[in-house]
PDB file of C-alpha atoms in Angstrom:
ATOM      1  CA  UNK A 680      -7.309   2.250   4.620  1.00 93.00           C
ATOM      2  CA  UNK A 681      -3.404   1.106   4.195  1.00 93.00           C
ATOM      3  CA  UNK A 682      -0.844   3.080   3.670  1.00 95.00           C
ATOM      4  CA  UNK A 683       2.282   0.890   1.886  1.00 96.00           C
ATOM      5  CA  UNK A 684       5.505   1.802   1.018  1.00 96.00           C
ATOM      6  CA  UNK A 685       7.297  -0.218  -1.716  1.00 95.00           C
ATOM      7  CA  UNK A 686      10.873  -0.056  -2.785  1.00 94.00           C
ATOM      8  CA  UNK A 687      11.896  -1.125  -6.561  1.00 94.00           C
ATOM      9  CA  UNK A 688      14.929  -0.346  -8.081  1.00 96.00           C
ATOM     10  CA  UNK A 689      15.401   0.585 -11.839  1.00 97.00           C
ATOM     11  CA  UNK A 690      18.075  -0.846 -14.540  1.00 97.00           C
ATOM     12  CA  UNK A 691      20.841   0.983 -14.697  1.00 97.00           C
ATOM     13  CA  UNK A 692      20.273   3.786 -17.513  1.00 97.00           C
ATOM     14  CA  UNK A 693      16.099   3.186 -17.505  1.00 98.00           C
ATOM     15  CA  UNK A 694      15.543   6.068 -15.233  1.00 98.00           C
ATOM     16  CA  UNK A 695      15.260   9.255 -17.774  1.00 97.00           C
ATOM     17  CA  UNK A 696      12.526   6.546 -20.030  1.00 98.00           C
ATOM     18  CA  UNK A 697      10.968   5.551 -16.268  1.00 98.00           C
ATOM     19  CA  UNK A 698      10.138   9.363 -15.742  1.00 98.00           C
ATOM     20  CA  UNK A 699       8.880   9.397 -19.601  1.00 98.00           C
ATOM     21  CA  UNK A 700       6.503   6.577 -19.084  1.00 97.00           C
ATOM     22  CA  UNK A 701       5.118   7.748 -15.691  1.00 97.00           C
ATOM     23  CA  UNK A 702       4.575  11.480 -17.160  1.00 97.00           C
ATOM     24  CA  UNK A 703       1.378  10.062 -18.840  1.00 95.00           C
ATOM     25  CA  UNK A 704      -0.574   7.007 -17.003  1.00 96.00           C
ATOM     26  CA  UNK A 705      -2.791   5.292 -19.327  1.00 97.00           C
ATOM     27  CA  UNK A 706      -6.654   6.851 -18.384  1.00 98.00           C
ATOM     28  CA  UNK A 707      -7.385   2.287 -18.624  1.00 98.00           C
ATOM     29  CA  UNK A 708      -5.312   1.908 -15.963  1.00 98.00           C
ATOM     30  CA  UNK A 709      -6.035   5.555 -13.850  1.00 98.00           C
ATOM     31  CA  UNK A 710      -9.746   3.786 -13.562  1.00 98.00           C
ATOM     32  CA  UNK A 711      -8.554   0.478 -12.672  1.00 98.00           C
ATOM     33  CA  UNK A 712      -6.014   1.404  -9.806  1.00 98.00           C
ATOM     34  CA  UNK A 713      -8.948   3.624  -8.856  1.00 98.00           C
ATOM     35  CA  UNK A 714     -11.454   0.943  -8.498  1.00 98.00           C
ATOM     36  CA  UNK A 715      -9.178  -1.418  -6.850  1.00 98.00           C
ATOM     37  CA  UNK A 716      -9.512   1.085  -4.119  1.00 98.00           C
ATOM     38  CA  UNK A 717      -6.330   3.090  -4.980  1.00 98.00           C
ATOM     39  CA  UNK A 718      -6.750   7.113  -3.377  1.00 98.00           C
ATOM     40  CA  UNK A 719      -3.368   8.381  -4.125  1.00 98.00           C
ATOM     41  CA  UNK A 720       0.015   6.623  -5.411  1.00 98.00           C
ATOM     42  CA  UNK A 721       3.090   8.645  -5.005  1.00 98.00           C
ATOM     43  CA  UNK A 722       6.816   7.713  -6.418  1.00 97.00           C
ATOM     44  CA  UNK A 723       9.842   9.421  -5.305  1.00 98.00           C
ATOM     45  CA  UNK A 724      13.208   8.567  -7.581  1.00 97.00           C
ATOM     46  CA  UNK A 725      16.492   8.781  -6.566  1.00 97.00           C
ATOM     47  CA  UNK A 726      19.114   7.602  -8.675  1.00 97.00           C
ATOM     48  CA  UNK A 727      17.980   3.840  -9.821  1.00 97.00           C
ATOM     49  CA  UNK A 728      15.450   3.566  -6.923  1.00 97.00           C
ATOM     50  CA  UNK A 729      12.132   4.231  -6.825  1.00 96.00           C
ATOM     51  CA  UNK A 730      10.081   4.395  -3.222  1.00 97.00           C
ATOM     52  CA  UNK A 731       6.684   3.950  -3.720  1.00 96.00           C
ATOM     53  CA  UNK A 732       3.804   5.646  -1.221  1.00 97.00           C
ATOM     54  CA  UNK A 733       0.453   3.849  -1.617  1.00 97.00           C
ATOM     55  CA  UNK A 734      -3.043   4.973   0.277  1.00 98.00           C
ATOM     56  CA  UNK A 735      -5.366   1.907  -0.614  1.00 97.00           C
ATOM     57  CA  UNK A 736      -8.678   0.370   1.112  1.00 98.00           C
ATOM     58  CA  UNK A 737      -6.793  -3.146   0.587  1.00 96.00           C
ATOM     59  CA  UNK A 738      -3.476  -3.279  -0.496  1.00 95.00           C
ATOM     60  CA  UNK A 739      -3.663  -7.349  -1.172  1.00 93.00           C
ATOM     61  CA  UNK A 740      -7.137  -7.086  -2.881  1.00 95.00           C
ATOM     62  CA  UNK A 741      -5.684  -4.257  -5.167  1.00 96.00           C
ATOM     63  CA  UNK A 742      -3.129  -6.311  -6.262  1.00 94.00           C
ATOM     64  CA  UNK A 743      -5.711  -9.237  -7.020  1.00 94.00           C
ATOM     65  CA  UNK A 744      -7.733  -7.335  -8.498  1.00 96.00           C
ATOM     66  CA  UNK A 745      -5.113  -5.618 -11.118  1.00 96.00           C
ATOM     67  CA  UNK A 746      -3.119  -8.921 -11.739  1.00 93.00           C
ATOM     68  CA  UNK A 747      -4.855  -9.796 -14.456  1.00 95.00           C
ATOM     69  CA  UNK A 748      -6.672  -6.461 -15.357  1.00 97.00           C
ATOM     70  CA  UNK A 749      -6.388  -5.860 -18.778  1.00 98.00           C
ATOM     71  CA  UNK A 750      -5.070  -2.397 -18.554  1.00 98.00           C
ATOM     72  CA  UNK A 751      -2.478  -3.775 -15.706  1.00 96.00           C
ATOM     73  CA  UNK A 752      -1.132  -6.538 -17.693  1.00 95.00           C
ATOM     74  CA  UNK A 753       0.521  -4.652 -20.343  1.00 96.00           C
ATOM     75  CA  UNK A 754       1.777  -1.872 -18.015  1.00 96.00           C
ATOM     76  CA  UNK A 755       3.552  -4.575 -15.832  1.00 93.00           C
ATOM     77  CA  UNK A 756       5.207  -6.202 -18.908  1.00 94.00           C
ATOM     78  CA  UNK A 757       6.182  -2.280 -19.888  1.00 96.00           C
ATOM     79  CA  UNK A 758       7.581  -2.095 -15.989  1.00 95.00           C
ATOM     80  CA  UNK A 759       9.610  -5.403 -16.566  1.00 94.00           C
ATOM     81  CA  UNK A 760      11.729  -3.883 -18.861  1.00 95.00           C
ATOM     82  CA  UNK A 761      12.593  -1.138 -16.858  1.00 96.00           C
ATOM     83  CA  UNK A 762      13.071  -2.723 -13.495  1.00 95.00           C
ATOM     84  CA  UNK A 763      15.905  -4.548 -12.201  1.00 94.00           C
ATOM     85  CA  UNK A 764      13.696  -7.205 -10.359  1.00 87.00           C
ATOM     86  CA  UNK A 765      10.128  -7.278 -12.535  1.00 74.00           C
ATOM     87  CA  UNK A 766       7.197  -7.768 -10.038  1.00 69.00           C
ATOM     88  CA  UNK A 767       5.534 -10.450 -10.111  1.00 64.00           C
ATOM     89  CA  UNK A 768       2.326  -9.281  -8.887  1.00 64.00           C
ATOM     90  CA  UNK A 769       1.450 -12.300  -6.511  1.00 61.00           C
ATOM     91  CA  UNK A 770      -0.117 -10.092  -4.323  1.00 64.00           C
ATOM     92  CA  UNK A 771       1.616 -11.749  -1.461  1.00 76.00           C
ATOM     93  CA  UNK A 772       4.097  -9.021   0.511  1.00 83.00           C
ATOM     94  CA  UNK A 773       2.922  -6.174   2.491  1.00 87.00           C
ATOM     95  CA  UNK A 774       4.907  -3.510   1.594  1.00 91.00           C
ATOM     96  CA  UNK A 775       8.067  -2.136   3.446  1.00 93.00           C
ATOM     97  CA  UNK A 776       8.054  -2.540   7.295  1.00 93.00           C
ATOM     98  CA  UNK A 777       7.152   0.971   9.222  1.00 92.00           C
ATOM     99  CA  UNK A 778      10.093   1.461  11.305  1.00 95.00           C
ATOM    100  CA  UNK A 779       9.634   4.810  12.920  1.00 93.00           C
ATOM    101  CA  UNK A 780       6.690   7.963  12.494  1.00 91.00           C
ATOM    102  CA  UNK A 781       6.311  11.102  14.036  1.00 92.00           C
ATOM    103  CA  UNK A 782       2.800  12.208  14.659  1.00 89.00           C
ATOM    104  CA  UNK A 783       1.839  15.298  16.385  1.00 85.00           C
ATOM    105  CA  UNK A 784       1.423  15.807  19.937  1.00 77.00           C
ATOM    106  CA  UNK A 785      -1.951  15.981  21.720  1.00 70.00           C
ATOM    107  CA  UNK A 786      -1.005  17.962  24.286  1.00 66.00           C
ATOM    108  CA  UNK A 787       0.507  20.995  22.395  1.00 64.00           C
ATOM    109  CA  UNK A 788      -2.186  23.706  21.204  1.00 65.00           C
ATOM    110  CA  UNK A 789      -2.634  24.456  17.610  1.00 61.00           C
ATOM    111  CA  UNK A 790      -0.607  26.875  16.307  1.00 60.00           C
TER     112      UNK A 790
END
């Protein structure tokens, strides 16, 4: 399983229409991020940028299997005009880099 952050950032004045579009995902493209191995995608917004929290068996075989996915491709194009840099879905980048993570101590007893 990977975990992957992403980072996009938004055109200035798209955000209140971002949060309109993302209230109701398409149930085409619920199933396909779902069988491109996709257990939970999570978006935080602040301001123009979005921060993206992905749990996925393969990040880079989700991405080739949505590129052209029919219920994908017409999301995306909805995306570009929204985003300040549109994605272009090569598949190739590995999400932000994990710079620091606390996890819990061994040694302490349960609470």
């Amino acid at each position: 399983m990977n975990r992957i952050a992403l980072h996009t950032v938004l055109r200035e004045g798209a955000q209140e229409q971002y949060d309109r579009v993302h209230a109701t995902i398409p149930t085409e493209l619920r199933a396909a991020l779902i069988e491109a191995g996709v257990h939970q995608w999570r978006i935080w917004r602040d301001g123009v940028h979005l921060f993206h929290l992905v749990d996925v068996e393969d990040y880079r075989a989700m991405r080739d299997a949505l590129r052209d996915h029919p219920a994908n491709v017409p999301w995306q194009a909805r995306m570009a005009e929204l985003l300040a840099v549109a994605d272009d879905y090569s598949g190739t980048d590995d999400g932000l880099g994990l710079v620091w993570e606390l996890t819990p101590r061994d040694d302490r007893p349960a609470a």
